[in-house]
Coordinates of N, CA and C in Angstrom, one line a residue:
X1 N -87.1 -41.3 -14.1 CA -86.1 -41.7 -15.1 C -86.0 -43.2 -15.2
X2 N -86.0 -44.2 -14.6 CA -85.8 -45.1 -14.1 C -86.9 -46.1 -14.6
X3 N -88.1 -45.5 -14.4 CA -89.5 -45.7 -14.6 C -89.8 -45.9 -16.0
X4 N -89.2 -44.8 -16.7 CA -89.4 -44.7 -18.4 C -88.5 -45.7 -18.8
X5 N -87.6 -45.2 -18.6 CA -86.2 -46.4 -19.4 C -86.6 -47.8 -19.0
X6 N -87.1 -48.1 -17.6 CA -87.2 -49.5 -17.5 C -88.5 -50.0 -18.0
X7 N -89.5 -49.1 -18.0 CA -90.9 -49.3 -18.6 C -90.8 -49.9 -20.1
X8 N -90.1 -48.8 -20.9 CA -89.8 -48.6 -22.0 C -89.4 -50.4 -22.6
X9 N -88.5 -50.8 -21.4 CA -87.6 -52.2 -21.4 C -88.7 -53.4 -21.3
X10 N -89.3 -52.8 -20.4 CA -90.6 -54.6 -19.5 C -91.2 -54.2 -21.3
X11 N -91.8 -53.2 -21.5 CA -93.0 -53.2 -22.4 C -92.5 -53.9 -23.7
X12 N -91.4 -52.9 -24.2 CA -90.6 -53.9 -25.3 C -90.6 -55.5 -25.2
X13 N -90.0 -56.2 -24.3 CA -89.9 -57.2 -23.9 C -91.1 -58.5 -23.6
X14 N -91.6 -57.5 -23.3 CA -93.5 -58.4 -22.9 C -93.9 -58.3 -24.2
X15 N -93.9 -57.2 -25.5 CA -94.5 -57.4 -26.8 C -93.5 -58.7 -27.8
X16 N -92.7 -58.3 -27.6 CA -91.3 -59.3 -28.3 C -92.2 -61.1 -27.6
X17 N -92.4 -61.3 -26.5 CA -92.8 -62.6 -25.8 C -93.9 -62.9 -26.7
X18 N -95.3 -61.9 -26.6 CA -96.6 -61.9 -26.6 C -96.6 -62.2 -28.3
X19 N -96.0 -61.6 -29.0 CA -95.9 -61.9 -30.4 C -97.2 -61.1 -30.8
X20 N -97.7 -60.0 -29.8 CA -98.8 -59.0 -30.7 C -98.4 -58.4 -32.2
X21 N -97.4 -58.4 -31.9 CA -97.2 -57.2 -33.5 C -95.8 -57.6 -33.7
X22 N -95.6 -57.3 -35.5 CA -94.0 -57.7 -35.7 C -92.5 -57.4 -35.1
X23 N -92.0 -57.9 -35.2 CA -90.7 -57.4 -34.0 C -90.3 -56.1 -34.7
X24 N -90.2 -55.9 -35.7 CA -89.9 -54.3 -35.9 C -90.4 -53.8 -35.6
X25 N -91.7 -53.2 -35.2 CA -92.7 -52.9 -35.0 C -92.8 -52.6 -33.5
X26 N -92.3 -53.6 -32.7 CA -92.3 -53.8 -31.2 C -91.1 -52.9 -30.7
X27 N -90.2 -53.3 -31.7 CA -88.8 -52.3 -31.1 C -88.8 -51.0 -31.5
X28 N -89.5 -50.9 -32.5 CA -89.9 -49.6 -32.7 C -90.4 -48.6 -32.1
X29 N -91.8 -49.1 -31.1 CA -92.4 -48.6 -30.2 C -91.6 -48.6 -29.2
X30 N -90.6 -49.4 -28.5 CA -90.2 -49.6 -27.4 C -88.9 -48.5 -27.6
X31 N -87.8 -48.5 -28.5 CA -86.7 -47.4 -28.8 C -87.3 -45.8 -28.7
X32 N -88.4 -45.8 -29.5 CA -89.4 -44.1 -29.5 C -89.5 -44.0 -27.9
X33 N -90.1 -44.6 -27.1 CA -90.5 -44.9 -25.8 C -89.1 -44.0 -25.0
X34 N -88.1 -44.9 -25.2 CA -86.7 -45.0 -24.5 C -86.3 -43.3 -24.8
X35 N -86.0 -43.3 -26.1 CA -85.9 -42.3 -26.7 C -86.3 -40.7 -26.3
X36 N -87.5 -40.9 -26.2 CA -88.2 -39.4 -26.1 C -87.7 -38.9 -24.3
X37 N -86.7 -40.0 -23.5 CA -85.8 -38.9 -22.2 C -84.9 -38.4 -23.1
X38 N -84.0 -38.8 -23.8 CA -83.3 -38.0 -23.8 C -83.2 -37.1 -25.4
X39 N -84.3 -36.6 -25.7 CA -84.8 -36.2 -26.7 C -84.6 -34.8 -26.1
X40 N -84.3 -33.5 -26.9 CA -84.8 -32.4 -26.3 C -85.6 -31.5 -26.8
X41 N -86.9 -31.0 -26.0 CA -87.6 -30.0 -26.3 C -87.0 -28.8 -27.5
X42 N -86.0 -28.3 -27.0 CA -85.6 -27.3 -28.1 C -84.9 -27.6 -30.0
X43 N -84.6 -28.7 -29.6 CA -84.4 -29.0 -31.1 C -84.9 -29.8 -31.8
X44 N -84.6 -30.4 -32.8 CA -85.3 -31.1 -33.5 C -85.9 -32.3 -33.1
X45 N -84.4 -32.9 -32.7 CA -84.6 -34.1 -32.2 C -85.7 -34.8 -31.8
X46 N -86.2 -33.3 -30.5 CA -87.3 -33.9 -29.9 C -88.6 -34.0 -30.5
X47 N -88.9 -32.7 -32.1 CA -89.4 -33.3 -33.0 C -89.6 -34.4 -33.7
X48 N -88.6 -34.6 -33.8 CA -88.3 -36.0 -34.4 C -88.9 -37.5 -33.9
X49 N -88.1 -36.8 -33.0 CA -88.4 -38.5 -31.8 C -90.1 -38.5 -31.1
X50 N -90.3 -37.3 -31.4 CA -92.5 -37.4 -31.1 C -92.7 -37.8 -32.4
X51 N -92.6 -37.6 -33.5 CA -93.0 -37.8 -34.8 C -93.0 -39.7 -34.7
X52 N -92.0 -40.0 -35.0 CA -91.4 -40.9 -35.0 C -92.1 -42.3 -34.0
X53 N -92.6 -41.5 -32.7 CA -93.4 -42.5 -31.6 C -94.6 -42.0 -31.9
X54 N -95.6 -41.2 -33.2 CA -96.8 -41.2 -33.1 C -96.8 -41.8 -34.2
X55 N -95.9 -41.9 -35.6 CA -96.2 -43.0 -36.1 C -96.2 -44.4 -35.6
X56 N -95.1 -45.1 -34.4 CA -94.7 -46.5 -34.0 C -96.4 -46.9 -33.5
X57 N -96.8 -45.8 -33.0 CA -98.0 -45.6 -32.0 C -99.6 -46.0 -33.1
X58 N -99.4 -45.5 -33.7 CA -100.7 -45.7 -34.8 C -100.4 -46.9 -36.2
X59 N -99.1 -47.0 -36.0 CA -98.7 -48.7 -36.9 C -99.5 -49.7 -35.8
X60 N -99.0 -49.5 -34.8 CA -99.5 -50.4 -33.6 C -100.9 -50.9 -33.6
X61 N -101.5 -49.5 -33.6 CA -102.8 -49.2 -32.8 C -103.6 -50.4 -34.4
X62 N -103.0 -49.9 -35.4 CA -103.9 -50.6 -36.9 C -103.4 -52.0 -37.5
X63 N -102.1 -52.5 -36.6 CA -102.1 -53.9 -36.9 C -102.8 -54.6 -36.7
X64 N -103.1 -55.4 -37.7 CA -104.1 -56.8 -37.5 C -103.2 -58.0 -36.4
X65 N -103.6 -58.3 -35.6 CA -103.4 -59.2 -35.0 C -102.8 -60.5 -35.3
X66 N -101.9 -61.3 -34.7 CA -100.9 -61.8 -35.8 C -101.8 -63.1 -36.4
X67 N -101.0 -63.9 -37.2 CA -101.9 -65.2 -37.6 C -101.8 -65.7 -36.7
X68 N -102.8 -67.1 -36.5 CA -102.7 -67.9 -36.4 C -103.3 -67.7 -34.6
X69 N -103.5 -66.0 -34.4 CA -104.3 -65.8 -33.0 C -105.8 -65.4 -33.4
X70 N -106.1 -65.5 -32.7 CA -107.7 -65.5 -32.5 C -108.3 -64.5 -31.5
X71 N -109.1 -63.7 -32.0 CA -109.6 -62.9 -30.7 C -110.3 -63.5 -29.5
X72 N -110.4 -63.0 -28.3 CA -111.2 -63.5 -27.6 C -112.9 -63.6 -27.9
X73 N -113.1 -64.9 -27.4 CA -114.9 -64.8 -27.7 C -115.6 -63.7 -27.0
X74 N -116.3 -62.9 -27.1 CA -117.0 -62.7 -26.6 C -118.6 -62.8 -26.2
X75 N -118.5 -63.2 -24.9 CA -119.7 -64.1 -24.0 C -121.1 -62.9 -24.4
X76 N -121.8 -64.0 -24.5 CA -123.4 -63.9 -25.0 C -124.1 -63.2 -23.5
X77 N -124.4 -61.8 -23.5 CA -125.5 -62.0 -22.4 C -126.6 -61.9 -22.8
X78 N -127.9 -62.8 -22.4 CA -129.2 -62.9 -22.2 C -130.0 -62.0 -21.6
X79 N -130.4 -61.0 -21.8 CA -131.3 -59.6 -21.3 C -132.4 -59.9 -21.1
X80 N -132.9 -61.3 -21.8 CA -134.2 -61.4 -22.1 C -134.8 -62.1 -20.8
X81 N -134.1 -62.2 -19.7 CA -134.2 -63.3 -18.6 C -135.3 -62.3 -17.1

């Protein structure tokens, strides 16, 4: 319990820092996260609240990268050696 909720918190928090993806976007992911303890299996809710974190989850997965970052290079290797 402890582990999710606080996970849920670092991860929110480190995306909000890191500026990967827009802040709605971040708290989005991080609330669905928090969310799905106390979600329950038998009703909707807990429909809801998976729905809800497989959209946050695939907004995520298909944002472009914010401006103004740059991906990392990736190093040349030489096979020919």
């Amino acid at each position: 319990m402890v582990g999710l909720i606080g996970g849920s918190i670092v991860l929110t928090i480190g995306l909000l820092i890191a500026r990967a993806q827009p802040w709605w976007l971040t708290v989005l992911v991080g609330a669905s996260i928090f969310a799905i303890f106390f979600a329950s299996t038998g009703n909707p809710s807990g429909l809801i609240t998976a729905l809800v974190m497989a959209v946050a989850f695939v907004l995520a997965a298909r944002q472009p990268s914010a401006p103004g970052q740059q991906p990392a290079p990736v190093p040349a290797v030489n096979l020919a050696r």
